[in-house]
CSV table of C-alpha atoms in Angstrom, one decimal:
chain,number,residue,atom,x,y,z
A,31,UNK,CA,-22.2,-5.8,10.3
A,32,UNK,CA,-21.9,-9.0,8.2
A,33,UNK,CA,-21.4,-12.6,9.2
A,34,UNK,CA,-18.1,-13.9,8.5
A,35,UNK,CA,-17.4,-16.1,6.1
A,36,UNK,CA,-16.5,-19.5,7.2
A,37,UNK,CA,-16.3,-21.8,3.8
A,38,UNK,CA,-13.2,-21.3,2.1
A,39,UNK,CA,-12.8,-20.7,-1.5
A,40,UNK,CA,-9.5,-23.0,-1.5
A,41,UNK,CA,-11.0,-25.7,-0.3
A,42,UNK,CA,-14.1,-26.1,-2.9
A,43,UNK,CA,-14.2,-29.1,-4.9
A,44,UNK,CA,-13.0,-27.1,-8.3
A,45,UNK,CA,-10.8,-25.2,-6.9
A,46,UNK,CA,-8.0,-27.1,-8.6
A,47,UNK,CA,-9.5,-26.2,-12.4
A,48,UNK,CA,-7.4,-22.9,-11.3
A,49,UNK,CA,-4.4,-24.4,-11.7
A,50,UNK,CA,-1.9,-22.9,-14.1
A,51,UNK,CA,-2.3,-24.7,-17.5
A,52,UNK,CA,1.2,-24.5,-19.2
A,53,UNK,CA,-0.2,-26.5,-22.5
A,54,UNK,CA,2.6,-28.9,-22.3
A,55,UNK,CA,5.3,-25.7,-23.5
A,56,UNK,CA,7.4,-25.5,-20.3
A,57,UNK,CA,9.8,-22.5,-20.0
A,58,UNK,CA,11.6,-20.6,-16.8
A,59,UNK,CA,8.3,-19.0,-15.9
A,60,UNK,CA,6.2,-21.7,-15.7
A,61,UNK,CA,8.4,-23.9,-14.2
A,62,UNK,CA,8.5,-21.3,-11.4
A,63,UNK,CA,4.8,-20.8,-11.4
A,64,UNK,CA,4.0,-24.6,-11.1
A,65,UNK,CA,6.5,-24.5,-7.9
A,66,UNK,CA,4.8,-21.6,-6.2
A,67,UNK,CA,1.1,-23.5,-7.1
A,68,UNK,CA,2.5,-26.7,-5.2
A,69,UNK,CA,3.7,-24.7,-2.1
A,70,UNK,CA,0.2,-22.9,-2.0
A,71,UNK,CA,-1.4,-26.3,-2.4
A,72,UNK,CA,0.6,-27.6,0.4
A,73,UNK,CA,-0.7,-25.2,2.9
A,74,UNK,CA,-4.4,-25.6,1.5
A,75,UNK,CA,-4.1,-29.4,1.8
A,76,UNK,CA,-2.4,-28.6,5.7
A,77,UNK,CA,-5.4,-26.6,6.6
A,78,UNK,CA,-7.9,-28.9,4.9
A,79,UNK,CA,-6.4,-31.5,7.2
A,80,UNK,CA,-5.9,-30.4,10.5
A,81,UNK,CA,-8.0,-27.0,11.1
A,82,UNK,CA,-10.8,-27.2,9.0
A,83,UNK,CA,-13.3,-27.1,11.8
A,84,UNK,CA,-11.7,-23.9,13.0
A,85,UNK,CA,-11.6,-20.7,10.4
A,86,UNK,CA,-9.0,-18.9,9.7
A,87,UNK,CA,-7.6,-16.8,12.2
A,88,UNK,CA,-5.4,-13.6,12.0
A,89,UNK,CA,-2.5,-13.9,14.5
A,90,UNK,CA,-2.8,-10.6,16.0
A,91,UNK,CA,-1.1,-11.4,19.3
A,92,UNK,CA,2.0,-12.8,17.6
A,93,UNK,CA,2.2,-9.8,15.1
A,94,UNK,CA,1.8,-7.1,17.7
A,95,UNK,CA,4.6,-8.9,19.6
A,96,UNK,CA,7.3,-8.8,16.7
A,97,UNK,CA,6.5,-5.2,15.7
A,98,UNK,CA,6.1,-3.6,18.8
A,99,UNK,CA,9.9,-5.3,19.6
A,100,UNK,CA,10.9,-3.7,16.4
A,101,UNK,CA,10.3,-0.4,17.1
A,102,UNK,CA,12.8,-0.5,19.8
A,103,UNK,CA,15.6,-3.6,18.3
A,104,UNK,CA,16.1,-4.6,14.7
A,105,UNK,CA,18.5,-7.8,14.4
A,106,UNK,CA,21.4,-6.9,12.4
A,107,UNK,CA,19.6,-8.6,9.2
A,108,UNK,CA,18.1,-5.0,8.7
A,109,UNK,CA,21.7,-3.4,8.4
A,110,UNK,CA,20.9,-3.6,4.9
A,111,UNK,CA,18.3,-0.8,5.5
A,112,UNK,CA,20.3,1.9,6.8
A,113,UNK,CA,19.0,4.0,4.7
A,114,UNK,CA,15.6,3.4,4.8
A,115,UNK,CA,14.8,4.0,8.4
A,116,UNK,CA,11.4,6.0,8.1
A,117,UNK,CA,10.5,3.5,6.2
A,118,UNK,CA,11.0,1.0,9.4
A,119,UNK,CA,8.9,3.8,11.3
A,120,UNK,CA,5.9,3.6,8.8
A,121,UNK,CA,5.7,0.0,8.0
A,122,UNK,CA,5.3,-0.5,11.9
A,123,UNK,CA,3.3,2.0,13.3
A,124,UNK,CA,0.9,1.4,10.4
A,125,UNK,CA,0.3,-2.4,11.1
A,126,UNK,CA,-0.2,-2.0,14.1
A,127,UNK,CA,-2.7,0.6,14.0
A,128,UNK,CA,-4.4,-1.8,11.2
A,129,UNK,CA,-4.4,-4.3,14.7
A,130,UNK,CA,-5.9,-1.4,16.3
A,131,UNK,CA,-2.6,-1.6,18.8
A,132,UNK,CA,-1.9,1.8,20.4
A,133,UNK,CA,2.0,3.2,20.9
A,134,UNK,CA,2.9,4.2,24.0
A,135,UNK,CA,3.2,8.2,24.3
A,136,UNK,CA,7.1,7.9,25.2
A,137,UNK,CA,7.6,5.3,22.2
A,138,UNK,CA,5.7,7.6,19.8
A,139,UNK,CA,8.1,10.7,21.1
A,140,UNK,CA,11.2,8.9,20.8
A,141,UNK,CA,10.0,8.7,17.0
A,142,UNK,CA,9.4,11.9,16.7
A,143,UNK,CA,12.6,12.8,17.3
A,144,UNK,CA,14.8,10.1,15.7
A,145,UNK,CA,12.5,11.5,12.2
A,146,UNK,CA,13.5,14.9,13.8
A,147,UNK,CA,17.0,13.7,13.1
A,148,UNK,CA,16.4,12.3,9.8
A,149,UNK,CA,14.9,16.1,8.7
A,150,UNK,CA,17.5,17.5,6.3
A,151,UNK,CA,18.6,21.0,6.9
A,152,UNK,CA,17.6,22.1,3.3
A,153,UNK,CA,14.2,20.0,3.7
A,154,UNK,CA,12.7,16.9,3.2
A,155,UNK,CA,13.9,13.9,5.0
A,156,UNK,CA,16.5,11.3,4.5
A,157,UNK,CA,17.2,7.7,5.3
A,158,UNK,CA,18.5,8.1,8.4
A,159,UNK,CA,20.0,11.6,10.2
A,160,UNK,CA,22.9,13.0,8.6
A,161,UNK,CA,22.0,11.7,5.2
A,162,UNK,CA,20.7,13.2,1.7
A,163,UNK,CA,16.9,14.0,1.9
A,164,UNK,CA,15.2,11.5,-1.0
A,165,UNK,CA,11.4,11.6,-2.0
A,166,UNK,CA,10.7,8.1,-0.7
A,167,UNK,CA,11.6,8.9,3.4
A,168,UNK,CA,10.1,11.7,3.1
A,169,UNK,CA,6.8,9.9,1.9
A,170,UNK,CA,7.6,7.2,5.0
A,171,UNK,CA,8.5,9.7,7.7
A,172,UNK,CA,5.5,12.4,6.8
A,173,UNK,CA,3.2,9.3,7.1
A,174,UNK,CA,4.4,8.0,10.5
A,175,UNK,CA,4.2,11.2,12.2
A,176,UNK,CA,0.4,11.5,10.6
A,177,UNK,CA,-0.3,8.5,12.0
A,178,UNK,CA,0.9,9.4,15.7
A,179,UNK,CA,-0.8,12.5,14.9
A,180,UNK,CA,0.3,14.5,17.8
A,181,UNK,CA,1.5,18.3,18.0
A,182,UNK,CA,5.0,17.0,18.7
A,183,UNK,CA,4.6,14.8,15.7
A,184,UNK,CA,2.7,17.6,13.1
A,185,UNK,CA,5.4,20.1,14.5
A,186,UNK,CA,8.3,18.1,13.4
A,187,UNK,CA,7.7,19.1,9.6
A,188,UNK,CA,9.5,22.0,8.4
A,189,UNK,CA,6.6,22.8,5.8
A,190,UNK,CA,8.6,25.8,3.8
A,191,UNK,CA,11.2,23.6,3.7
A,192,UNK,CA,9.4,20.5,2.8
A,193,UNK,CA,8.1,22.9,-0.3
A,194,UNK,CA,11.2,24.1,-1.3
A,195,UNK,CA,12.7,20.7,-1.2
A,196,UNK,CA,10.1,19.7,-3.8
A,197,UNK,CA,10.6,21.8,-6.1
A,198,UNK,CA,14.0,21.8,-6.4
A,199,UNK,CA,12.9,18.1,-7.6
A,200,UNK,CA,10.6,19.2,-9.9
A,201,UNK,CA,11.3,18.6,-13.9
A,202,UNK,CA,10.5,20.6,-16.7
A,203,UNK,CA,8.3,18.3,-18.1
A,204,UNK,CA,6.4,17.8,-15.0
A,205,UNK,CA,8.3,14.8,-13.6
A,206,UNK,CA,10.0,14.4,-10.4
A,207,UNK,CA,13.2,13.0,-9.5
A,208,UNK,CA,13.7,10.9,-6.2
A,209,UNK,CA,16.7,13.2,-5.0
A,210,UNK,CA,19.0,16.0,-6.3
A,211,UNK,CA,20.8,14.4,-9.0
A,212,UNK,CA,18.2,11.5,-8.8
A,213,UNK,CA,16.3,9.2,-11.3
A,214,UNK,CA,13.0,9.8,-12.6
A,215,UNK,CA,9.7,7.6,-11.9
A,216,UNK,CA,6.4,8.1,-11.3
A,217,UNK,CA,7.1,7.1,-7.4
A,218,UNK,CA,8.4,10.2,-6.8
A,219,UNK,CA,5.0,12.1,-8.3
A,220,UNK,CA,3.2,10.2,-5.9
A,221,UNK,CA,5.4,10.8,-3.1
A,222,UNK,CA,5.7,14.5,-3.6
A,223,UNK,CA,1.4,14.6,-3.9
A,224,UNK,CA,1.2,12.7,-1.2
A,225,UNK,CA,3.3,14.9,1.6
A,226,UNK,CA,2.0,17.9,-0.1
A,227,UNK,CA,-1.8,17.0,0.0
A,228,UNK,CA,-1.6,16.2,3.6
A,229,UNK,CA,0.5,18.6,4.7
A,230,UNK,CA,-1.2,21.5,2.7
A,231,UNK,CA,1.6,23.2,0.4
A,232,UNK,CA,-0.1,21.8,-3.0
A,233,UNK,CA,0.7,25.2,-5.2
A,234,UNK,CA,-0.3,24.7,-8.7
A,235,UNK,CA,3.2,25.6,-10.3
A,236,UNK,CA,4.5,22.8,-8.1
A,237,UNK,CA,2.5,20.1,-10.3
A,238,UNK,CA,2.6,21.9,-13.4
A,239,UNK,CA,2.8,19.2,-16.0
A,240,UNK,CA,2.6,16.2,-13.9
A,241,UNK,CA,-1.0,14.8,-14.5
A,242,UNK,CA,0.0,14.9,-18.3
A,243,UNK,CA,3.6,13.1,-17.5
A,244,UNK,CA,1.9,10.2,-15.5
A,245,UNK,CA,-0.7,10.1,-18.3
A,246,UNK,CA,2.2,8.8,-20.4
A,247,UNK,CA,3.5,6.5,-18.4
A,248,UNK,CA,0.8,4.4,-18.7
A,249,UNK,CA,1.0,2.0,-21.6
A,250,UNK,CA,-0.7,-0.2,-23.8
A,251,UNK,CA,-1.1,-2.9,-21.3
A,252,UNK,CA,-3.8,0.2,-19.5
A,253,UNK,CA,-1.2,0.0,-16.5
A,254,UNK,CA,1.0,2.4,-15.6
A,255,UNK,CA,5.1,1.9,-15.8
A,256,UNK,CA,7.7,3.8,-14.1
A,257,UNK,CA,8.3,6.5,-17.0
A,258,UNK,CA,6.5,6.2,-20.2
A,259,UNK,CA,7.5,3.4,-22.5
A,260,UNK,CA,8.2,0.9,-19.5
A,261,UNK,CA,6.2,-2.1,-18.5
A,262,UNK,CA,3.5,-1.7,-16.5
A,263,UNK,CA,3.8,-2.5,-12.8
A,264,UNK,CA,1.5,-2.5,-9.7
A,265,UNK,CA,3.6,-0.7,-7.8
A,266,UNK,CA,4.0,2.1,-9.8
A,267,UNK,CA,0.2,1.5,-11.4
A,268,UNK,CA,-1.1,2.6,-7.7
A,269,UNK,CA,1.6,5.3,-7.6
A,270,UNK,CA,0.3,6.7,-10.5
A,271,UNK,CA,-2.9,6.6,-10.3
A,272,UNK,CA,-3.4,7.4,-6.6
A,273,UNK,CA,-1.0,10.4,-7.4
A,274,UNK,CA,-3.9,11.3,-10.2
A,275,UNK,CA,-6.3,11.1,-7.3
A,276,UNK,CA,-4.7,13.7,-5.4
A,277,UNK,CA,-4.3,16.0,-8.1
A,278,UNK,CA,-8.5,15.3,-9.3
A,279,UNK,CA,-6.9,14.6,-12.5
A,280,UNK,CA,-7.6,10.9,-12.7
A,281,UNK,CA,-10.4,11.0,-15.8
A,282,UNK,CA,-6.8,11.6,-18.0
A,283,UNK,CA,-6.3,8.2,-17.4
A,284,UNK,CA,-7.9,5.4,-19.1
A,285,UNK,CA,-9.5,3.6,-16.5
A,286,UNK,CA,-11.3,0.8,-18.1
A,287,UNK,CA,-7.8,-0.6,-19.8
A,288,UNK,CA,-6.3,0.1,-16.1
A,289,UNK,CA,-9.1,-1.6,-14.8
A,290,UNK,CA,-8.7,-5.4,-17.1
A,291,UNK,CA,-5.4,-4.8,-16.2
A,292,UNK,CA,-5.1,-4.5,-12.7
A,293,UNK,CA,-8.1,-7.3,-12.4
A,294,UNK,CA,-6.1,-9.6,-14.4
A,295,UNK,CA,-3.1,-10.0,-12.4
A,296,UNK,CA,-5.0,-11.4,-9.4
A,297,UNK,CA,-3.9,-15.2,-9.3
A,298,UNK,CA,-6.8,-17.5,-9.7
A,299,UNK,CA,-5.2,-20.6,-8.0
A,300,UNK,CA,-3.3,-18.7,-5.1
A,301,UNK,CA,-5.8,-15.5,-4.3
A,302,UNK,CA,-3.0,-13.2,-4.3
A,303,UNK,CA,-1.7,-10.5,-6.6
A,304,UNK,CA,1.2,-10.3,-8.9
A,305,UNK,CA,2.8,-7.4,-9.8
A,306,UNK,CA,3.6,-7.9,-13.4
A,307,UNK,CA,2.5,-10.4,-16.0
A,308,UNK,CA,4.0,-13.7,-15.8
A,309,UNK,CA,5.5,-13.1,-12.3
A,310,UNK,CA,4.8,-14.8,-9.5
A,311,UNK,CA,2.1,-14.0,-5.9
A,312,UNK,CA,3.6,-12.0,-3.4
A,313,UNK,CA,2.0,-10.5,-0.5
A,314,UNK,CA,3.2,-7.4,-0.8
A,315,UNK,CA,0.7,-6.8,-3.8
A,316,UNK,CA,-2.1,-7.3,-2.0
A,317,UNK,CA,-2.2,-3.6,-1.4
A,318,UNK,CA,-0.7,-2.2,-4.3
A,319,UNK,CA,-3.0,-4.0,-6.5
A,320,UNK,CA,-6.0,-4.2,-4.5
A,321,UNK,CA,-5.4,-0.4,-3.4
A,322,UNK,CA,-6.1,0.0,-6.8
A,323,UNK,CA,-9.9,-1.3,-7.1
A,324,UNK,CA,-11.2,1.1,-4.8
A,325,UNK,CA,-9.5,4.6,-6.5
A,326,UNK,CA,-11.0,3.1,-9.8
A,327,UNK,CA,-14.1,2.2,-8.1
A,328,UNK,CA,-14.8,5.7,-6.9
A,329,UNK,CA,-13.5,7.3,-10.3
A,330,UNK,CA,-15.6,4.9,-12.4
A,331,UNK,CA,-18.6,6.1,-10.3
A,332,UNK,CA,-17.7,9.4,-10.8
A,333,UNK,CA,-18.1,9.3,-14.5
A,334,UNK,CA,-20.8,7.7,-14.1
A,335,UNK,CA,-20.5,4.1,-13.9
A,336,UNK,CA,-24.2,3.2,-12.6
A,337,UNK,CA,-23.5,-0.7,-12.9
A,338,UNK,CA,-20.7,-0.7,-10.4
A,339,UNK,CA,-21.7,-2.6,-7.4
A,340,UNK,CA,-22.5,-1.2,-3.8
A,341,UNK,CA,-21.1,-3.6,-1.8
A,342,UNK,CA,-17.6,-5.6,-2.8
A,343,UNK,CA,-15.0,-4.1,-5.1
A,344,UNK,CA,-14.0,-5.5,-8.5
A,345,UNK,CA,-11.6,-8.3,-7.2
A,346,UNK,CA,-12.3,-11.5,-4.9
A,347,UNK,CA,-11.9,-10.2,-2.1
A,348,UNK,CA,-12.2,-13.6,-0.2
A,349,UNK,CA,-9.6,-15.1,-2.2
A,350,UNK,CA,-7.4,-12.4,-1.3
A,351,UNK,CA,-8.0,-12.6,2.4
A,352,UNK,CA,-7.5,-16.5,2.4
A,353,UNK,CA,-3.7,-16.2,0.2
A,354,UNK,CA,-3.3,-14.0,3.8
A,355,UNK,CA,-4.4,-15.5,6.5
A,356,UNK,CA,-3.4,-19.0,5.2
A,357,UNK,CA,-0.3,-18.5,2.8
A,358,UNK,CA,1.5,-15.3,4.1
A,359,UNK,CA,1.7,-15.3,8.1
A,360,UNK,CA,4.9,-16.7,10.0
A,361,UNK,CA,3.6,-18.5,13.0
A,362,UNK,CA,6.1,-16.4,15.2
A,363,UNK,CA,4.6,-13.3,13.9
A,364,UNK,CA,5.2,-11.0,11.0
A,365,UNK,CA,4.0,-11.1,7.8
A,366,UNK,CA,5.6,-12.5,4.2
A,367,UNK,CA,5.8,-12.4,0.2
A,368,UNK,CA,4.8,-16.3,-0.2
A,369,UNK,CA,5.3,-19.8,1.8
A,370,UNK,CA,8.8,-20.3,1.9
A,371,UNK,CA,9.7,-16.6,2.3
A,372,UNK,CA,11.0,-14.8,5.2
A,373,UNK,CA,8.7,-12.2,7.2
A,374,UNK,CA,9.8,-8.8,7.2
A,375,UNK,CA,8.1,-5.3,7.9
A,376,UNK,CA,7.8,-4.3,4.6
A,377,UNK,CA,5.6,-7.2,4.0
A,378,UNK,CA,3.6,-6.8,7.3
A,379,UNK,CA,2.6,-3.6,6.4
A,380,UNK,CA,1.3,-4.4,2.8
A,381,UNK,CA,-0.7,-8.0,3.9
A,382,UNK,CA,-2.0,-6.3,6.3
A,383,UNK,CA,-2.8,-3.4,4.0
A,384,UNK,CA,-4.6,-5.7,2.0
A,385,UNK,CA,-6.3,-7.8,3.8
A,386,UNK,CA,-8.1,-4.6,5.3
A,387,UNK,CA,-9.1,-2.9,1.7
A,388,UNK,CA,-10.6,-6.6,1.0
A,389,UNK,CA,-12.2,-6.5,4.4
A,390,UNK,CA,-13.8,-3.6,3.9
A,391,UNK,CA,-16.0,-1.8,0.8
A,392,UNK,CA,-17.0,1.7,0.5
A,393,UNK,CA,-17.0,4.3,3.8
A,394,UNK,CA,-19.4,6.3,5.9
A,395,UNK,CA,-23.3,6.3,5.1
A,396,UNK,CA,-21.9,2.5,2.3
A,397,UNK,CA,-19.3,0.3,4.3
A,398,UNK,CA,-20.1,-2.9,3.5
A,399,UNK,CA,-17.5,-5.8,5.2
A,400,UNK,CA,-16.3,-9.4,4.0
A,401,UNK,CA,-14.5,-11.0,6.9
A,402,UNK,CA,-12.7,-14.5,6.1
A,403,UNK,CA,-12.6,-16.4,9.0
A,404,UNK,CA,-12.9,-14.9,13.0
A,405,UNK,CA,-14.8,-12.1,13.6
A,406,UNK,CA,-11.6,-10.8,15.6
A,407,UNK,CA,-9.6,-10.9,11.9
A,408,UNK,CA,-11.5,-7.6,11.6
A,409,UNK,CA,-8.8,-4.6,11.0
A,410,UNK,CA,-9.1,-1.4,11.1
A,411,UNK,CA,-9.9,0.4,7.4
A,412,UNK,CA,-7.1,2.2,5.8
A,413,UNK,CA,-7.3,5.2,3.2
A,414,UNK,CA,-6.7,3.9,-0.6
A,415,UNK,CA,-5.2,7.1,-1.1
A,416,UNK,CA,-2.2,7.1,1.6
A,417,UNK,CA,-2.4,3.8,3.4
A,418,UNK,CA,-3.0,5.2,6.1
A,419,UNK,CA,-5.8,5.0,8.6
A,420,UNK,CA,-8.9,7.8,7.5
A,421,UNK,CA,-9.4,9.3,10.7
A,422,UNK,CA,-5.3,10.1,10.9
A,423,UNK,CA,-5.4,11.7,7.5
A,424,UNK,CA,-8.6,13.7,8.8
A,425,UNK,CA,-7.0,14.7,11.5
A,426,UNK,CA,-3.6,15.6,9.6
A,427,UNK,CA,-5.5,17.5,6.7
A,428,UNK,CA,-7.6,19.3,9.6
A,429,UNK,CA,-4.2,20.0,11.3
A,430,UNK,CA,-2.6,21.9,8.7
A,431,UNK,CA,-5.0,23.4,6.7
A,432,UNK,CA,-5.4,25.9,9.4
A,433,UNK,CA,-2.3,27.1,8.6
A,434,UNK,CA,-1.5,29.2,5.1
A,435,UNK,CA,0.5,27.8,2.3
A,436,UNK,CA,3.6,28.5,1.9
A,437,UNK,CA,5.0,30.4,-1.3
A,438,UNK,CA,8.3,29.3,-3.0
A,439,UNK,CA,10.5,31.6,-1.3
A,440,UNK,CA,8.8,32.0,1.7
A,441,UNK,CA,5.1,34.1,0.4
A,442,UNK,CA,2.1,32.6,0.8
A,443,UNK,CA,-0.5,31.6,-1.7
A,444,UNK,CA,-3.8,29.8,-1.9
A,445,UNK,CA,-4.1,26.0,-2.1
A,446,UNK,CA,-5.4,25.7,-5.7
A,447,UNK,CA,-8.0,23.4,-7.4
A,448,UNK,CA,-6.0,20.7,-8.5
């Protein structure tokens, strides 16, 4: 176990030579950018002044508070996302077992059956119950119920269903769309290997074609965009490579243009990620962007990548950790996208997400850890793959590969080696 790390980055003497240079040009963007620097700078300057002696601390009480009192009330702010109530589900029950805070049996039944509700009749599941079943629930409610990870919770997925609901998504050339009469992007890919890995009905006409469609999507930037010709984006960068991951299909990609990508759109003066070039930090990134380091880590090493090093992946990952702990929690609880912003679920979930893949390198026999701060900022580690915790997806992989897969219309068939 390694000492924390008690003398912040932010605070060095140089640390303002990482300031964004506009070369007297101004425009929109840098205008923007030179507000978001000054906020940052205001809450580095805070700390510097009135907690220095004391390191960084993760508000784990607070956070546990607001989402354990979301899982039973949402304010009428969340009205708005009707239609993405898995999604509620997820995002809370995956922070907190990043806090290593348990649910309460009864509290993780009653979930059980509201996603029970939200299961569509023709498979797959929707929004919320009596809605149309969509590729990104679906995603959100099979990983909840992984992560409570009970019989009640496994048994709640219709698996021939769940099948048959994919491929009635599946395109010609390989692509999915996000619903029947849906748009195409390479969210849904992911989505579709990600129930199907962990629920075990991967068939190989089901991703036909898809490693080759993702391959195009990703651009001469090296990231990936959401169909091919599109910017690149870390959100659908991780969806499309971690979807390549699934599949064992990754060495299509070009990983050392993914990898000066992805590396280059951590923000040297705030820590944080952005999500496309010339944007601006947001929290949220911190997983979808750092999630990325450790798929190309492994994949590099795979090929054969014998310079790669054995203890910290290929971003700062104390950087990361302070834009966290200092820039992106609400005092009340909850995280958020940058100062200034509102906390919200979404963005609990994906701080928290990647503050633990910069917390921790490597697993099993090489785990190397870099905690910012308290030794109680420690989280739990979560899978790069799913974003969810490793032992859950153990335990769901375990689960249901005792079982056959199903066939198309109903036969079975062997999983394949995708």
């Amino acid at each position: 176990m390694e000492e924390p790390i008690s003398v912040l980055r932010c605070l060095g003497e140089y640390h303002s030579a990482e300031l964004f240079n506009e070369d007297n040009v101004k425009t929109v963007t840098s205008i923007e950018q030179k507000k978001v620097e000054d906020s940052v700078q205001d809450v580095f300057n805070a700390y510097k002044i009135n907690h220095r002696l004391s390191p960084p601390s993760l508000q784990r009480e607070q956070h546990y508070i607001y989402l354990k009192r979301g899982l039973r009330h949402l304010s009428d702010a969340y009205e708005c996302l009707d239609a993405s109530r898995p999604w509620l589900c997820y995002w809370i029950l995956h922070s907190l077992e990043l806090l290593d805070e348990s649910v309460p049996s009864s509290v993780a039944s009653d979930v059980c059956k509201f996603l029970a509700r939200c299961q569509s009749p023709s498979g797959g599941f929707a929004g919320g119950p009596g809605q149309h079943p969509h590729l990104a629930p679906t995603y959100a409610a099979v990983n909840a119920l992984c992560i409570i990870g009970t019989e009640e919770a496994y048994n709640v997925i219709d698996r021939q269903k769940l099948l048959d609901f994919l491929y009635s998504l599946k395109q010609p050339d390989g692509s999915f769309i996000m619903h029947v009469g849906g748009e195409v992007d390479v969210r849904s890919a992911y989505c579709a290997a990600s129930v199907a890995s962990l629920t075990n009905i991967i068939t190989a006409p089901l991703f036909e074609g898809t490693p080759s469609w993702i391959t195009r999507c990703q651009n001469w930037e090296g990231g990936i965009g959401g169909v091919p010709g599109l910017e690149a984006h870390g959100g659908y960068t991780f969806c499309g490579m971690a979807a390549m991951v699934i599949l064992q299909k990754e060495h299509m990609l070009d990983l050392k243009s993914l990898l000066r990508w992805v590396t280059s759109k951590q923000m040297r003066f705030e820590g944080g990620f952005q999500g496309r070039c010339n944007k601006l930090v947001d929290g949220c990134y911190s997983f979808w962007q750092a999630g990325l380091l450790p798929l190309l880590h492994r994949a590099l090493h795979t090929q054969g990548g014998s310079s790669l090093s054995m203890t910290n992946w290929m971003f700062h990952q104390q950087a990361l950790q302070e834009y966290i702990l200092l820039c992106c929690q609400n005092p009340s609880g909850g995280l958020l996208d940058k100062p200034g912003k509102s906390r919200d679920f979404y963005h609990t979930c994906y701080c928290l997400s990647g503050l633990s893949i910069a917390q921790h390198f490597g697993s099993r026999e090489i785990h190397h850890e870099v905690i910012v701060g308290k030794e109680e900022n420690r989280l739990a580690p979560t899978h790069p793959v799913y974003n969810i915790c490793p032992d859950k997806v153990a335990q769901a992989v375990q689960h249901f590969h005792q079982m056959a897969v199903p066939g198309k219309s109903g036969s079975s068939s062997q999983t394949p080696n995708l």
